[in-house]
Tab-separated table of C-alpha atoms in Angstrom:
chain	number	residue	atom	x	y	z
A	1	ASP	CA	11.312	15.197	9.899
A	2	THR	CA	9.020	15.667	6.827
A	3	GLY	CA	8.349	11.746	5.924
A	4	VAL	CA	8.625	10.056	3.255
A	5	SER	CA	9.530	12.185	0.125
A	6	GLN	CA	9.714	11.237	-3.493
A	7	ASN	CA	10.515	12.778	-6.083
A	8	PRO	CA	9.441	13.698	-9.044
A	9	ARG	CA	6.290	13.979	-8.460
A	10	HIS	CA	4.767	13.344	-12.034
A	11	LYS	CA	7.059	12.246	-15.144
A	12	ILE	CA	5.147	12.356	-19.293
A	13	THR	CA	8.307	9.617	-20.995
A	14	LYS	CA	8.194	8.314	-24.465
A	15	ARG	CA	7.905	4.680	-24.937
A	16	GLY	CA	11.922	3.710	-24.757
A	17	GLN	CA	13.159	6.073	-22.764
A	18	ASN	CA	14.434	5.746	-19.197
A	19	VAL	CA	13.639	7.227	-16.576
A	20	THR	CA	15.081	7.130	-13.064
A	21	PHE	CA	12.941	8.073	-9.739
A	22	ARG	CA	13.659	9.287	-6.057
A	23	CYS	CA	12.512	8.028	-2.450
A	24	ASP	CA	14.074	9.264	0.528
A	25	PRO	CA	12.615	7.791	3.522
A	26	ILE	CA	12.873	8.818	7.643
A	27	SER	CA	15.703	9.149	8.179
A	28	GLU	CA	15.224	6.608	10.647
A	29	HIS	CA	14.250	4.012	9.429
A	30	ASN	CA	16.098	1.419	7.804
A	31	ARG	CA	13.294	-0.379	5.653
A	32	LEU	CA	12.735	0.725	2.153
A	33	TYR	CA	10.012	-0.406	-0.505
A	34	TRP	CA	8.405	0.135	-3.906
A	35	TYR	CA	4.637	-0.305	-4.296
A	36	ARG	CA	3.225	0.119	-7.514
A	37	GLN	CA	-0.545	1.624	-8.680
A	38	THR	CA	-2.630	1.272	-11.327
A	39	LEU	CA	-5.682	3.117	-11.667
A	40	GLY	CA	-8.502	0.979	-10.509
A	41	GLN	CA	-6.144	-1.095	-8.666
A	42	GLY	CA	-4.164	-1.080	-4.592
A	43	PRO	CA	-1.230	-1.112	-4.565
A	44	GLU	CA	1.311	-4.346	-5.733
A	45	PHE	CA	4.130	-4.530	-4.042
A	46	LEU	CA	7.299	-4.736	-5.870
A	47	THR	CA	10.730	-4.705	-4.492
A	48	TYR	CA	11.929	-4.704	-0.175
A	49	PHE	CA	15.397	-3.033	1.421
A	50	GLN	CA	16.547	-3.386	4.751
A	51	ASN	CA	19.182	-0.909	4.786
A	52	GLU	CA	21.213	-1.176	1.434
A	53	ALA	CA	20.238	-4.675	1.456
A	54	GLN	CA	17.640	-5.840	-1.029
A	55	LEU	CA	16.329	-8.606	0.293
A	56	GLU	CA	13.209	-10.138	-1.971
A	57	LYS	CA	11.489	-8.465	-5.558
A	58	SER	CA	7.882	-9.575	-7.040
A	59	ARG	CA	7.893	-10.845	-10.688
A	60	LEU	CA	6.646	-7.903	-11.897
A	61	LEU	CA	9.945	-6.444	-10.849
A	62	SER	CA	10.795	-7.025	-14.889
A	63	ASP	CA	14.894	-7.491	-16.175
A	64	ARG	CA	13.626	-3.250	-17.144
A	65	PHE	CA	13.358	-2.242	-13.434
A	66	SER	CA	16.502	-2.166	-10.902
A	67	ALA	CA	16.043	-0.445	-7.499
A	68	GLU	CA	19.241	0.612	-5.416
A	69	ARG	CA	19.618	1.952	-2.027
A	70	PRO	CA	22.573	2.521	-1.891
A	71	LYS	CA	23.318	4.191	1.513
A	72	GLY	CA	21.049	2.308	2.827
A	73	SER	CA	19.593	6.268	2.205
A	74	PHE	CA	17.603	7.964	-0.321
A	75	SER	CA	16.261	5.238	-2.558
A	76	THR	CA	15.660	4.653	-6.486
A	77	LEU	CA	13.567	3.194	-8.894
A	78	GLU	CA	15.338	3.081	-12.499
A	79	ILE	CA	13.215	1.958	-15.769
A	80	GLN	CA	14.010	0.583	-18.671
A	81	ARG	CA	13.525	1.783	-22.288
A	82	THR	CA	9.861	2.427	-21.120
A	83	GLU	CA	6.479	-0.007	-22.453
A	84	GLN	CA	2.781	2.536	-22.238
A	85	GLY	CA	2.139	-0.567	-19.813
A	86	ASP	CA	4.709	0.655	-16.830
A	87	SER	CA	1.924	3.134	-16.689
A	88	ALA	CA	1.170	3.980	-13.393
A	89	MET	CA	1.087	5.911	-10.159
A	90	TYR	CA	5.011	3.948	-8.362
A	91	LEU	CA	4.635	4.855	-3.683
A	92	CYS	CA	8.015	4.321	-1.911
A	93	ALA	CA	7.895	3.430	2.303
A	94	SER	CA	9.719	3.016	4.651
A	95	SER	CA	9.298	1.570	7.997
A	96	ASP	CA	11.637	0.927	11.147
A	97	ARG	CA	9.567	-2.220	12.421
A	98	GLY	CA	8.539	-3.742	9.889
A	99	LYS	CA	5.678	-3.893	7.295
A	100	ASP	CA	2.748	-4.984	9.760
A	101	TYR	CA	2.851	-1.330	12.436
A	102	GLY	CA	2.080	-0.078	8.876
A	103	TYR	CA	4.484	1.908	7.516
A	104	THR	CA	4.360	5.231	5.962
A	105	PHE	CA	3.942	6.041	2.667
A	106	GLY	CA	5.156	8.540	0.427
A	107	SER	CA	2.454	10.765	-2.511
A	108	GLY	CA	4.252	8.586	-5.033
A	109	THR	CA	5.793	9.334	-8.864
A	110	ARG	CA	2.560	9.014	-11.250
A	111	LEU	CA	4.348	7.587	-14.482
A	112	THR	CA	2.582	7.852	-18.161
A	113	VAL	CA	4.187	6.783	-21.070
A	114	VAL	CA	3.630	7.800	-24.224
B	1	ASP	CA	-5.192	-13.954	-9.267
B	2	GLN	CA	-6.581	-11.650	-6.643
B	3	GLN	CA	-5.285	-13.091	-3.050
B	4	VAL	CA	-7.612	-9.913	-1.483
B	5	LYS	CA	-10.332	-8.671	-2.467
B	6	GLN	CA	-13.294	-5.569	-2.088
B	7	ASN	CA	-15.946	-5.572	-3.676
B	8	SER	CA	-17.730	-3.375	-2.367
B	9	PRO	CA	-15.736	-0.129	-5.054
B	10	SER	CA	-17.788	2.260	-3.514
B	11	LEU	CA	-19.655	3.074	-0.264
B	12	SER	CA	-21.775	5.500	0.349
B	13	VAL	CA	-22.606	6.708	3.791
B	14	GLN	CA	-24.806	9.687	5.530
B	15	GLU	CA	-22.349	11.755	8.644
B	16	GLY	CA	-23.004	10.305	11.403
B	17	ARG	CA	-24.043	7.483	10.650
B	18	ILE	CA	-21.204	3.838	10.595
B	19	SER	CA	-19.667	3.502	7.415
B	20	ILE	CA	-18.904	-0.080	7.496
B	21	LEU	CA	-15.867	-1.541	4.614
B	22	ASN	CA	-15.848	-5.374	3.869
B	23	CYS	CA	-12.905	-7.266	2.254
B	24	ASP	CA	-12.211	-11.274	0.996
B	25	TYR	CA	-9.296	-13.044	1.347
B	26	THR	CA	-8.049	-16.075	-0.672
B	27	ASN	CA	-5.250	-16.922	0.926
B	28	SER	CA	-5.067	-19.089	3.612
B	29	MET	CA	-1.930	-18.222	4.425
B	30	PHE	CA	-2.152	-14.182	5.383
B	31	ASP	CA	-2.480	-13.844	8.967
B	32	TYR	CA	-1.926	-10.836	9.402
B	33	PHE	CA	-4.463	-7.261	8.195
B	34	LEU	CA	-4.222	-3.530	8.092
B	35	TRP	CA	-6.042	-0.762	6.598
B	36	TYR	CA	-5.213	1.770	5.065
B	37	LYS	CA	-6.470	5.452	4.090
B	38	LYS	CA	-5.965	7.250	0.988
B	39	TYR	CA	-6.536	10.812	-0.170
B	40	PRO	CA	-5.900	11.924	-4.038
B	41	ALA	CA	-3.158	12.795	-4.360
B	42	GLU	CA	-1.824	11.905	-1.168
B	43	GLY	CA	-0.163	8.080	-0.609
B	44	PRO	CA	-1.830	5.439	1.147
B	45	THR	CA	-1.688	6.172	4.929
B	46	PHE	CA	-2.061	3.263	7.908
B	47	LEU	CA	-5.311	3.543	10.285
B	48	ILE	CA	-5.496	0.126	11.824
B	49	SER	CA	-4.649	-4.001	11.633
B	50	ILE	CA	-5.456	-6.831	13.367
B	51	SER	CA	-3.755	-10.194	14.170
B	52	SER	CA	-5.117	-13.581	13.511
B	53	ILE	CA	-5.457	-14.648	17.301
B	54	LYS	CA	-7.910	-11.971	17.496
B	55	ASP	CA	-10.776	-11.176	16.082
B	56	LYS	CA	-11.529	-7.779	17.019
B	57	ASN	CA	-9.205	-4.522	17.277
B	58	GLU	CA	-9.938	-0.786	18.764
B	59	ASP	CA	-9.503	2.640	17.952
B	60	GLY	CA	-10.597	4.837	18.930
B	61	ARG	CA	-13.502	5.281	16.464
B	62	PHE	CA	-11.856	2.071	13.459
B	63	THR	CA	-13.034	-0.815	15.127
B	64	VAL	CA	-12.080	-3.736	13.021
B	65	PHE	CA	-13.237	-7.330	13.000
B	66	LEU	CA	-11.935	-10.367	11.958
B	67	ASN	CA	-13.812	-14.394	11.131
B	68	LYS	CA	-10.796	-16.143	10.145
B	69	SER	CA	-13.566	-18.645	9.114
B	70	ALA	CA	-14.786	-16.548	6.598
B	71	LYS	CA	-11.547	-15.921	5.210
B	72	HIS	CA	-13.740	-12.335	5.875
B	73	LEU	CA	-12.890	-8.385	7.525
B	74	SER	CA	-14.733	-5.794	8.105
B	75	LEU	CA	-14.047	-1.999	9.134
B	76	HIS	CA	-16.014	-0.383	10.891
B	77	ILE	CA	-16.467	3.579	11.435
B	78	VAL	CA	-18.495	4.872	13.650
B	79	PRO	CA	-19.949	8.460	13.698
B	80	SER	CA	-18.859	8.900	10.242
B	81	GLN	CA	-17.458	12.615	9.439
B	82	PRO	CA	-17.047	14.621	6.307
B	83	GLY	CA	-13.482	13.636	6.785
B	84	ASP	CA	-13.687	10.318	5.934
B	85	SER	CA	-14.503	9.901	2.823
B	86	ALA	CA	-11.488	8.856	0.475
B	87	VAL	CA	-10.213	5.352	-0.461
B	88	TYR	CA	-9.500	2.580	2.093
B	89	PHE	CA	-7.285	-0.134	1.031
B	90	CYS	CA	-8.089	-4.071	3.220
B	91	ALA	CA	-4.238	-5.739	3.221
B	92	ALA	CA	-3.489	-8.585	4.177
B	93	SER	CA	0.096	-10.618	4.918
B	94	ALA	CA	2.263	-13.811	6.015
B	95	THR	CA	5.109	-13.102	8.358
B	96	ASN	CA	5.024	-16.407	9.154
B	97	PHE	CA	6.599	-16.413	6.004
B	98	GLY	CA	9.074	-13.151	7.071
B	99	ASN	CA	8.340	-12.171	3.946
B	100	GLU	CA	7.758	-8.191	3.668
B	101	LYS	CA	4.943	-8.064	0.778
B	102	LEU	CA	1.250	-6.841	1.563
B	103	THR	CA	-1.198	-7.567	-0.955
B	104	PHE	CA	-3.533	-5.146	-1.001
B	105	GLY	CA	-6.851	-5.041	-1.907
B	106	THR	CA	-9.048	-2.685	-4.517
B	107	GLY	CA	-10.064	-0.152	-3.132
B	108	THR	CA	-13.863	1.153	-1.590
B	109	ARG	CA	-14.462	4.938	-1.785
B	110	LEU	CA	-16.069	5.895	1.029
B	111	THR	CA	-18.321	9.055	1.054
B	112	ILE	CA	-19.478	10.446	3.800
B	113	ILE	CA	-22.620	12.413	3.038
B	114	PRO	CA	-23.137	16.475	4.937
């Protein structure tokens, strides 16, 4: 097992375009998390799945954002009509024991909206 | 509103000496605290955690201290090694409320001087 994998590593898009990121968690992990990190800030919680159920969403996740985990395995995060303020590092993490045991993060997808 | 604060953006320490990283929080509902370490171009890596029922937790060279009355925690690294140079994030959660959200501080960049 190679850990949490995120693709692509980098994405540059024009304002107004849609983008989709993929996260492949550690295979036996039933919990999957999305965070966003902007320059000079710590990661900010976006959403959380347990298996295929999306159990918690942050207010940061506006209606332009949608996340899915269709079969309880990989997850996708889509941003529609991107804005310059969406430029950030999008981090995925997974766990089989919950957040308090220090889940495993991927290397992230860096989004730049121009 | 920054509920978890790391007031020192950077810290330089001589190799072999003790590194002390500090974190303050404002939310009284936080009852579990974690430290993460982040290298460039990688996701954060879990280091150590502490529950609010304890005031100290130790793991090898890393010790976390919690002062609940002051809403303050610190991470001690001793002895400091060059590989410890990274950005360190403090994070907190409210486990009794059953949510899966971690709230992160803004990070402290630690540089170990050989």
